């Protein structure tokens, strides 16, 4: 379980914008995993099992929060004091906002497969659906990200205009 903490933290960040909330979700997931370790079937994937616990824990939290009054959803202390000045930092924030804007099912799949490198089989197990559904959600998520970012191709999404022209010329020379 200890070796999976970085992956759990990354997955928790897809659910929680606040790092403290994400860490709380990881801690609760680990506590539930330890408390129910006898339910884990040896020979299966521990990472998938813990990710499923985390997803279910998060959804339970959402249900509870919807029953309670409004909290500190828009607290000024959670916003950065100054905007980042570097282009890649800005692109990273733009991508994070685009991922955050995805529907829950698509965001989950893009993070599991695209960010964490989870296999289609494991992602299907974590999300509780068929592999075909995972592939469809991933495709829709990628297309929506490109549309949101105003890009025409995946290659354009990672290259700046001045770099892409140079890269394309050098690629053509190599081919």
mmCIF file of C-alpha atoms in Angstrom:
data_model
loop_
_atom_site.group_PDB
_atom_site.id
_atom_site.type_symbol
_atom_site.label_atom_id
_atom_site.label_comp_id
_atom_site.label_asym_id
_atom_site.label_seq_id
_atom_site.Cartn_x
_atom_site.Cartn_y
_atom_site.Cartn_z
ATOM 1 C CA UNK A 1 0.000 0.000 0.000
ATOM 2 C CA UNK A 2 2.805 2.404 0.833
ATOM 3 C CA UNK A 3 4.234 2.251 -2.690
ATOM 4 C CA UNK A 4 0.824 3.232 -4.105
ATOM 5 C CA UNK A 5 0.541 6.483 -2.096
ATOM 6 C CA UNK A 6 1.920 8.722 -4.906
ATOM 7 C CA UNK A 7 -0.576 7.259 -7.392
ATOM 8 C CA UNK A 8 -3.378 7.621 -4.831
ATOM 9 C CA UNK A 9 -2.423 11.266 -4.239
ATOM 10 C CA UNK A 10 -2.440 11.961 -7.986
ATOM 11 C CA UNK A 11 -5.831 10.299 -8.392
ATOM 12 C CA UNK A 12 -7.200 12.184 -5.374
ATOM 13 C CA UNK A 13 -6.154 15.477 -6.980
ATOM 14 C CA UNK A 14 -8.559 14.753 -9.828
ATOM 15 C CA UNK A 15 -11.373 14.761 -7.302
ATOM 16 C CA UNK A 16 -10.198 17.567 -4.996
ATOM 17 C CA UNK A 17 -8.772 20.908 -6.070
ATOM 18 C CA UNK A 18 -7.445 21.576 -2.569
ATOM 19 C CA UNK A 19 -4.324 19.544 -1.735
ATOM 20 C CA UNK A 20 -5.392 19.193 1.900
ATOM 21 C CA UNK A 21 -8.721 17.672 0.853
ATOM 22 C CA UNK A 22 -6.888 15.340 -1.542
ATOM 23 C CA UNK A 23 -4.547 14.224 1.242
ATOM 24 C CA UNK A 24 -7.538 13.638 3.524
ATOM 25 C CA UNK A 25 -9.140 11.506 0.821
ATOM 26 C CA UNK A 26 -5.944 9.455 0.463
ATOM 27 C CA UNK A 27 -5.752 8.997 4.226
ATOM 28 C CA UNK A 28 -9.379 7.897 4.431
ATOM 29 C CA UNK A 29 -8.848 5.515 1.504
ATOM 30 C CA UNK A 30 -5.827 3.946 3.183
ATOM 31 C CA UNK A 31 -7.675 3.622 6.490
ATOM 32 C CA UNK A 32 -10.583 1.893 4.765
ATOM 33 C CA UNK A 33 -8.194 -0.329 2.822
ATOM 34 C CA UNK A 34 -6.379 -1.406 5.986
ATOM 35 C CA UNK A 35 -9.633 -1.914 7.880
ATOM 36 C CA UNK A 36 -10.983 -4.121 5.078
ATOM 37 C CA UNK A 37 -7.780 -5.861 4.001
ATOM 38 C CA UNK A 38 -9.427 -9.251 4.533
ATOM 39 C CA UNK A 39 -11.774 -8.393 1.632
ATOM 40 C CA UNK A 40 -8.866 -7.932 -0.770
ATOM 41 C CA UNK A 41 -8.543 -10.969 -3.017
ATOM 42 C CA UNK A 42 -4.936 -12.006 -3.470
ATOM 43 C CA UNK A 43 -3.951 -12.196 -7.106
ATOM 44 C CA UNK A 44 -5.973 -9.089 -7.992
ATOM 45 C CA UNK A 45 -4.640 -5.575 -8.445
ATOM 46 C CA UNK A 46 -4.202 -3.673 -5.150
ATOM 47 C CA UNK A 47 -4.036 -0.342 -7.024
ATOM 48 C CA UNK A 48 -7.420 -0.917 -8.684
ATOM 49 C CA UNK A 49 -8.910 -1.997 -5.371
ATOM 50 C CA UNK A 50 -7.692 1.152 -3.583
ATOM 51 C CA UNK A 51 -8.743 3.415 -6.482
ATOM 52 C CA UNK A 52 -12.241 1.930 -6.303
ATOM 53 C CA UNK A 53 -12.347 2.585 -2.556
ATOM 54 C CA UNK A 54 -11.219 6.169 -3.179
ATOM 55 C CA UNK A 55 -13.813 6.783 -5.878
ATOM 56 C CA UNK A 56 -16.601 5.404 -3.700
ATOM 57 C CA UNK A 57 -15.385 7.413 -0.700
ATOM 58 C CA UNK A 58 -15.360 10.593 -2.770
ATOM 59 C CA UNK A 59 -18.885 10.005 -4.063
ATOM 60 C CA UNK A 60 -20.066 9.362 -0.505
ATOM 61 C CA UNK A 61 -18.508 12.673 0.546
ATOM 62 C CA UNK A 62 -20.311 14.460 -2.290
ATOM 63 C CA UNK A 63 -23.641 13.016 -1.219
ATOM 64 C CA UNK A 64 -23.019 14.125 2.363
ATOM 65 C CA UNK A 65 -21.921 17.606 1.277
ATOM 66 C CA UNK A 66 -25.067 18.033 -0.815
ATOM 67 C CA UNK A 67 -27.148 17.383 2.284
ATOM 68 C CA UNK A 68 -25.229 19.971 4.299
ATOM 69 C CA UNK A 69 -25.238 23.755 3.923
ATOM 70 C CA UNK A 70 -22.732 25.633 1.789
ATOM 71 C CA UNK A 71 -19.203 25.636 3.137
ATOM 72 C CA UNK A 72 -15.962 27.245 2.101
ATOM 73 C CA UNK A 73 -16.287 26.379 -1.587
ATOM 74 C CA UNK A 74 -15.126 29.793 -2.746
ATOM 75 C CA UNK A 75 -12.707 30.684 0.054
ATOM 76 C CA UNK A 76 -10.153 33.320 -0.957
ATOM 77 C CA UNK A 77 -7.375 31.468 0.870
ATOM 78 C CA UNK A 78 -7.540 28.645 -1.678
ATOM 79 C CA UNK A 79 -6.789 30.905 -4.646
ATOM 80 C CA UNK A 80 -3.228 31.728 -5.698
ATOM 81 C CA UNK A 81 -2.023 35.229 -4.784
ATOM 82 C CA UNK A 82 -0.365 35.829 -8.158
ATOM 83 C CA UNK A 83 -0.700 34.205 -11.532
ATOM 84 C CA UNK A 84 2.217 32.196 -12.884
ATOM 85 C CA UNK A 85 4.407 34.013 -15.367
ATOM 86 C CA UNK A 86 5.956 31.134 -17.280
ATOM 87 C CA UNK A 87 4.231 29.897 -20.416
ATOM 88 C CA UNK A 88 4.307 26.213 -19.474
ATOM 89 C CA UNK A 89 2.936 26.973 -16.064
ATOM 90 C CA UNK A 90 0.065 28.816 -17.722
ATOM 91 C CA UNK A 91 -0.488 25.973 -20.188
ATOM 92 C CA UNK A 92 -0.521 23.568 -17.260
ATOM 93 C CA UNK A 93 -3.180 25.625 -15.505
ATOM 94 C CA UNK A 94 -5.176 25.854 -18.725
ATOM 95 C CA UNK A 95 -5.004 22.077 -19.120
ATOM 96 C CA UNK A 96 -5.975 21.545 -15.470
ATOM 97 C CA UNK A 97 -9.034 23.778 -15.941
ATOM 98 C CA UNK A 98 -9.952 21.921 -19.141
ATOM 99 C CA UNK A 99 -9.668 18.559 -17.366
ATOM 100 C CA UNK A 100 -11.679 19.897 -14.422
ATOM 101 C CA UNK A 101 -14.429 20.971 -16.849
ATOM 102 C CA UNK A 102 -14.810 17.437 -18.221
ATOM 103 C CA UNK A 103 -17.767 15.373 -17.047
ATOM 104 C CA UNK A 104 -16.870 13.178 -14.059
ATOM 105 C CA UNK A 105 -16.740 9.911 -16.012
ATOM 106 C CA UNK A 106 -14.474 11.362 -18.716
ATOM 107 C CA UNK A 107 -12.234 13.148 -16.200
ATOM 108 C CA UNK A 108 -11.788 9.927 -14.239
ATOM 109 C CA UNK A 109 -10.751 7.984 -17.333
ATOM 110 C CA UNK A 110 -8.367 10.644 -18.675
ATOM 111 C CA UNK A 111 -6.617 10.794 -15.306
ATOM 112 C CA UNK A 112 -6.497 7.039 -14.811
ATOM 113 C CA UNK A 113 -5.167 6.257 -18.286
ATOM 114 C CA UNK A 114 -3.581 9.478 -19.506
ATOM 115 C CA UNK A 115 -1.983 10.701 -16.289
ATOM 116 C CA UNK A 116 -1.478 7.639 -14.098
ATOM 117 C CA UNK A 117 -0.892 5.127 -16.894
ATOM 118 C CA UNK A 118 -3.506 2.668 -15.680
ATOM 119 C CA UNK A 119 -4.358 -0.110 -18.136
ATOM 120 C CA UNK A 120 -7.748 -0.228 -19.835
ATOM 121 C CA UNK A 121 -8.593 -3.385 -17.875
ATOM 122 C CA UNK A 122 -7.777 -1.791 -14.523
ATOM 123 C CA UNK A 123 -9.585 1.430 -15.433
ATOM 124 C CA UNK A 124 -12.670 -0.588 -16.395
ATOM 125 C CA UNK A 125 -12.527 -2.415 -13.062
ATOM 126 C CA UNK A 126 -12.077 0.837 -11.097
ATOM 127 C CA UNK A 127 -14.921 2.580 -12.936
ATOM 128 C CA UNK A 128 -17.164 -0.488 -12.888
ATOM 129 C CA UNK A 129 -17.811 -0.609 -16.637
ATOM 130 C CA UNK A 130 -16.725 -2.402 -19.815
ATOM 131 C CA UNK A 131 -13.415 -1.764 -21.591
ATOM 132 C CA UNK A 132 -15.299 -0.463 -24.631
ATOM 133 C CA UNK A 133 -16.953 2.143 -22.438
ATOM 134 C CA UNK A 134 -13.533 3.184 -21.110
ATOM 135 C CA UNK A 135 -12.176 3.568 -24.654
ATOM 136 C CA UNK A 136 -15.214 5.594 -25.675
ATOM 137 C CA UNK A 137 -14.956 7.871 -22.634
ATOM 138 C CA UNK A 138 -11.239 8.372 -23.246
ATOM 139 C CA UNK A 139 -11.810 9.282 -26.882
ATOM 140 C CA UNK A 140 -14.579 11.743 -25.988
ATOM 141 C CA UNK A 141 -12.419 13.237 -23.225
ATOM 142 C CA UNK A 142 -9.457 13.746 -25.566
ATOM 143 C CA UNK A 143 -11.652 15.355 -28.228
ATOM 144 C CA UNK A 144 -13.313 17.628 -25.682
ATOM 145 C CA UNK A 145 -9.920 18.690 -24.291
ATOM 146 C CA UNK A 146 -8.692 19.585 -27.770
ATOM 147 C CA UNK A 147 -11.895 21.534 -28.422
ATOM 148 C CA UNK A 148 -11.709 23.345 -25.075
ATOM 149 C CA UNK A 149 -8.067 24.257 -25.628
ATOM 150 C CA UNK A 150 -8.826 25.458 -29.167
ATOM 151 C CA UNK A 151 -6.428 22.994 -30.764
ATOM 152 C CA UNK A 152 -6.889 21.131 -34.019
ATOM 153 C CA UNK A 153 -4.638 18.151 -33.239
ATOM 154 C CA UNK A 154 -2.961 16.564 -30.214
ATOM 155 C CA UNK A 155 0.424 17.668 -31.568
ATOM 156 C CA UNK A 156 -0.656 21.344 -31.564
ATOM 157 C CA UNK A 157 -1.713 21.059 -27.924
ATOM 158 C CA UNK A 158 1.867 20.530 -26.738
ATOM 159 C CA UNK A 159 3.757 22.750 -29.158
ATOM 160 C CA UNK A 160 3.794 26.540 -29.112
ATOM 161 C CA UNK A 161 3.260 28.244 -32.511
ATOM 162 C CA UNK A 162 6.925 29.208 -32.992
ATOM 163 C CA UNK A 163 8.171 25.806 -31.804
ATOM 164 C CA UNK A 164 5.666 23.797 -33.882
ATOM 165 C CA UNK A 165 6.755 25.380 -37.164
ATOM 166 C CA UNK A 166 10.402 24.582 -36.390
ATOM 167 C CA UNK A 167 9.552 21.070 -35.195
ATOM 168 C CA UNK A 168 7.501 20.319 -38.283
ATOM 169 C CA UNK A 169 10.301 21.479 -40.580
ATOM 170 C CA UNK A 170 12.866 19.369 -38.723
ATOM 171 C CA UNK A 171 10.513 16.348 -38.761
ATOM 172 C CA UNK A 172 10.046 16.692 -42.499
ATOM 173 C CA UNK A 173 13.805 16.834 -43.017
ATOM 174 C CA UNK A 174 14.290 13.633 -41.018
ATOM 175 C CA UNK A 175 11.549 11.683 -42.808
#
